[in-house]
Amino acid sequence: LTMVSVARQLVECGIPVAVAMKYSLEVETAKAFVPRFYEGLLAGNDVASSVTDACRHLRATAAERPSHLAEDWIVPTTYQRV
């Protein structure tokens, strides 16, 4: 099972929202994503908004990471019930 499959199954089982990675996330990218994601949650933002903000942060700071990680901002994704 991939992380995306697990996230989808969690939502299908009734979990309201799950964050997954479309493929493996490099440590350098995670170091940039995770703090921004949790800052959003602590500020009272919902999960989807926090993921979006953290992805925008990854894209805006891509030049600070090795070039092969520049497109990693597209890796995190949110699954949620509608």
Coordinates of N, CA, C and O in Angstrom, one line a residue:
L1 N 0.8 -1.2 0.0 CA 0.0 0.0 0.0 C 0.9 1.2 0.0 O 1.9 1.3 0.7
T2 N 0.5 2.2 -0.8 CA 1.1 3.5 -0.7 C 0.5 4.4 0.3 O -0.6 4.1 0.8
M3 N 1.2 5.5 0.7 CA 0.6 6.4 1.7 C -0.7 7.0 1.2 O -1.6 7.3 1.9
V4 N -0.7 7.3 -0.1 CA -1.9 7.8 -0.7 C -3.1 6.8 -0.6 O -4.2 7.2 -0.2
S5 N -2.8 5.5 -0.8 CA -3.9 4.5 -0.7 C -4.3 4.5 0.8 O -5.5 4.3 1.0
V6 N -3.4 4.5 1.7 CA -3.8 4.5 3.1 C -4.7 5.7 3.5 O -5.7 5.6 4.1
A7 N -4.3 6.9 3.0 CA -5.0 8.1 3.3 C -6.5 8.0 2.7 O -7.4 8.3 3.3
R8 N -6.5 7.5 1.5 CA -7.8 7.4 0.8 C -8.7 6.4 1.6 O -9.9 6.6 1.8
Q9 N -8.1 5.3 2.1 CA -8.9 4.3 2.8 C -9.3 4.9 4.2 O -10.5 4.6 4.6
L10 N -8.5 5.7 4.8 CA -8.9 6.3 6.1 C -10.1 7.2 5.9 O -11.0 7.1 6.7
V11 N -10.1 8.0 4.8 CA -11.2 8.9 4.6 C -12.5 8.0 4.2 O -13.6 8.3 4.7
E12 N -12.3 7.0 3.5 CA -13.4 6.1 3.1 C -14.0 5.4 4.4 O -15.2 5.1 4.4
C13 N -13.2 5.2 5.4 CA -13.7 4.6 6.6 C -14.3 5.6 7.6 O -14.7 5.2 8.7
G14 N -14.3 6.9 7.3 CA -14.9 7.9 8.1 C -14.0 8.9 8.8 O -14.5 9.8 9.4
I15 N -12.7 8.8 8.6 CA -11.8 9.8 9.1 C -12.1 11.1 8.3 O -12.1 11.0 7.1
P16 N -12.3 12.2 8.9 CA -12.7 13.4 8.1 C -11.6 13.9 7.2 O -12.0 14.4 6.1
V17 N -10.3 13.8 7.6 CA -9.3 14.4 6.7 C -8.0 13.6 7.0 O -7.7 13.2 8.1
A18 N -7.2 13.4 5.9 CA -5.9 12.8 6.0 C -4.9 13.5 5.1 O -5.3 13.9 4.0
V19 N -3.7 13.6 5.6 CA -2.6 14.2 4.7 C -1.7 13.1 4.3 O -1.4 12.2 5.1
A20 N -1.4 13.0 3.0 CA -0.5 12.0 2.5 C 0.5 12.6 1.5 O 0.3 13.7 1.1
M21 N 1.5 11.8 1.2 CA 2.5 12.2 0.3 C 2.3 11.4 -1.0 O 2.1 10.1 -0.9
K22 N 2.3 12.0 -2.2 CA 2.1 11.3 -3.4 C 3.2 10.3 -3.7 O 3.0 9.3 -4.4
Y23 N 4.4 10.7 -3.2 CA 5.5 9.8 -3.3 C 6.5 10.2 -2.2 O 6.2 11.1 -1.4
S24 N 7.6 9.5 -2.1 CA 8.5 9.7 -0.9 C 9.0 11.2 -0.9 O 9.3 11.8 -1.9
L25 N 9.0 11.7 0.3 CA 9.4 13.1 0.5 C 10.8 13.1 1.1 O 11.1 12.4 2.1
E26 N 11.6 13.9 0.5 CA 13.0 14.0 1.0 C 13.0 14.7 2.4 O 12.2 15.5 2.6
V27 N 14.0 14.4 3.2 CA 14.1 14.9 4.5 C 14.2 16.5 4.4 O 13.5 17.2 5.2
E28 N 15.0 17.0 3.5 CA 15.1 18.5 3.4 C 13.7 19.1 3.1 O 13.4 20.2 3.6
T29 N 12.9 18.5 2.3 CA 11.6 19.0 2.0 C 10.7 18.9 3.2 O 10.0 19.8 3.6
A30 N 10.8 17.8 3.9 CA 10.0 17.6 5.1 C 10.3 18.6 6.2 O 9.4 19.2 6.9
K31 N 11.6 19.0 6.3 CA 12.1 20.0 7.3 C 11.5 21.3 7.0 O 11.3 22.2 7.9
A32 N 11.2 21.6 5.7 CA 10.5 22.9 5.3 C 9.0 22.8 5.4 O 8.4 23.8 5.8
F33 N 8.4 21.6 5.1 CA 7.0 21.5 5.1 C 6.4 21.4 6.5 O 5.4 22.1 6.8
V34 N 6.9 20.5 7.3 CA 6.3 20.2 8.6 C 6.1 21.4 9.5 O 5.0 21.6 10.0
P35 N 7.1 22.2 9.8 CA 6.9 23.3 10.7 C 5.8 24.3 10.2 O 5.0 24.8 10.9
R36 N 5.8 24.5 8.9 CA 4.8 25.5 8.3 C 3.4 24.9 8.4 O 2.5 25.6 8.7
F37 N 3.3 23.6 8.2 CA 2.0 22.9 8.3 C 1.5 23.0 9.7 O 0.3 23.4 9.9
Y38 N 2.3 22.7 10.7 CA 1.8 22.8 12.1 C 1.6 24.2 12.6 O 0.7 24.5 13.4
E39 N 2.4 25.2 12.1 CA 2.1 26.6 12.4 C 0.7 27.0 12.0 O 0.0 27.7 12.7
G40 N 0.3 26.5 10.8 CA -1.0 26.8 10.3 C -2.1 26.2 11.2 O -3.1 26.8 11.5
L41 N -1.9 24.9 11.6 CA -2.8 24.3 12.5 C -2.9 25.0 13.8 O -4.0 25.2 14.3
L42 N -1.8 25.4 14.4 CA -1.8 26.1 15.7 C -2.4 27.4 15.6 O -2.9 27.9 16.6
A43 N -2.4 28.0 14.4 CA -3.0 29.3 14.2 C -4.5 29.2 14.0 O -5.2 30.2 13.9
G44 N -5.0 28.0 14.0 CA -6.5 27.7 13.9 C -7.0 27.5 12.5 O -8.2 27.4 12.2
N45 N -6.0 27.3 11.5 CA -6.4 27.0 10.2 C -6.8 25.5 10.1 O -6.3 24.7 10.8
D46 N -7.7 25.2 9.1 CA -8.0 23.8 8.9 C -6.9 23.0 8.2 O -5.9 23.6 7.8
V47 N -7.0 21.7 8.2 CA -5.9 20.9 7.7 C -5.6 21.2 6.2 O -4.5 21.4 5.8
A48 N -6.7 21.3 5.4 CA -6.4 21.6 3.9 C -5.8 22.9 3.7 O -4.8 23.0 2.9
S49 N -6.2 23.9 4.5 CA -5.5 25.3 4.3 C -4.1 25.2 4.8 O -3.2 25.9 4.2
S50 N -3.8 24.5 5.8 CA -2.5 24.4 6.4 C -1.6 23.6 5.4 O -0.4 24.0 5.2
V51 N -2.1 22.6 4.7 CA -1.3 21.9 3.7 C -1.0 22.8 2.5 O 0.1 22.9 2.0
T52 N -2.1 23.5 2.1 CA -1.9 24.5 0.9 C -0.8 25.5 1.3 O 0.0 25.8 0.4
D53 N -0.9 26.1 2.5 CA 0.1 27.1 2.8 C 1.5 26.5 2.9 O 2.4 27.2 2.4
A54 N 1.6 25.3 3.5 CA 2.9 24.7 3.5 C 3.5 24.4 2.1 O 4.7 24.6 1.9
C55 N 2.6 24.0 1.2 CA 3.0 23.7 -0.1 C 3.5 25.0 -0.8 O 4.5 25.0 -1.6
R56 N 2.7 26.1 -0.6 CA 3.1 27.4 -1.2 C 4.5 27.8 -0.6 O 5.3 28.3 -1.3
H57 N 4.7 27.5 0.7 CA 6.0 27.8 1.3 C 7.1 27.0 0.6 O 8.2 27.6 0.3
L58 N 6.9 25.7 0.4 CA 7.9 24.9 -0.3 C 8.2 25.5 -1.7 O 9.4 25.6 -2.1
R59 N 7.2 25.9 -2.4 CA 7.4 26.4 -3.7 C 8.2 27.7 -3.7 O 9.1 28.0 -4.4
A60 N 7.8 28.6 -2.7 CA 8.5 29.9 -2.6 C 9.9 29.8 -2.1 O 10.7 30.6 -2.5
T61 N 10.2 28.7 -1.4 CA 11.6 28.6 -0.9 C 12.4 27.5 -1.6 O 13.4 27.0 -1.1
A62 N 11.9 27.1 -2.8 CA 12.6 26.0 -3.5 C 14.0 26.2 -3.8 O 14.9 25.3 -3.8
A63 N 14.4 27.5 -4.0 CA 15.8 27.8 -4.3 C 16.7 27.5 -3.1 O 18.0 27.4 -3.3
E64 N 16.2 27.3 -1.9 CA 17.0 27.1 -0.7 C 17.3 25.6 -0.5 O 18.1 25.3 0.3
R65 N 16.7 24.7 -1.4 CA 17.0 23.3 -1.3 C 17.7 22.9 -2.5 O 17.7 23.5 -3.5
P66 N 18.3 21.7 -2.5 CA 19.0 21.2 -3.7 C 18.0 21.2 -4.9 O 16.8 21.0 -4.8
S67 N 18.5 21.4 -6.1 CA 17.7 21.5 -7.3 C 16.8 20.3 -7.6 O 15.6 20.5 -8.1
H68 N 17.2 19.1 -7.2 CA 16.3 18.0 -7.5 C 15.1 17.9 -6.6 O 14.2 17.1 -6.8
L69 N 15.0 18.8 -5.6 CA 13.9 18.9 -4.7 C 13.0 20.1 -5.0 O 12.0 20.3 -4.4
A70 N 13.3 20.8 -6.1 CA 12.5 22.0 -6.4 C 11.1 21.8 -6.6 O 10.2 22.7 -6.3
E71 N 10.7 20.6 -7.1 CA 9.3 20.4 -7.4 C 8.6 19.6 -6.3 O 7.5 19.2 -6.5
D72 N 9.2 19.4 -5.2 CA 8.6 18.6 -4.1 C 7.4 19.3 -3.5 O 6.7 18.6 -2.7
W73 N 7.1 20.5 -3.8 CA 6.0 21.2 -3.3 C 4.7 20.5 -3.7 O 3.6 20.7 -3.1
I74 N 4.7 19.7 -4.8 CA 3.5 19.0 -5.3 C 3.3 17.7 -4.6 O 2.3 17.0 -4.8
V75 N 4.2 17.2 -3.7 CA 4.1 15.9 -3.1 C 3.0 15.8 -2.0 O 2.2 14.9 -2.1
P76 N 2.9 16.7 -1.1 CA 1.8 16.6 -0.1 C 0.4 16.8 -0.7 O 0.2 17.6 -1.6
T77 N -0.5 16.0 -0.2 CA -1.9 16.2 -0.7 C -2.8 15.9 0.5 O -2.5 15.3 1.5
T78 N -4.0 16.4 0.4 CA -5.0 16.3 1.4 C -6.2 15.5 0.8 O -6.7 15.7 -0.3
Y79 N -6.7 14.5 1.6 CA -7.9 13.8 1.3 C -8.9 14.1 2.4 O -8.5 14.1 3.6
Q80 N -10.1 14.4 2.0 CA -11.1 14.7 3.0 C -12.5 14.3 2.5 O -12.7 14.2 1.3
R81 N -13.4 14.0 3.4 CA -14.7 13.7 3.1 C -15.4 14.9 2.6 O -15.2 16.0 3.1
V82 N -16.3 14.8 1.7 CA -17.1 15.9 1.2 C -18.6 15.8 1.6 O -19.0 14.8 2.0

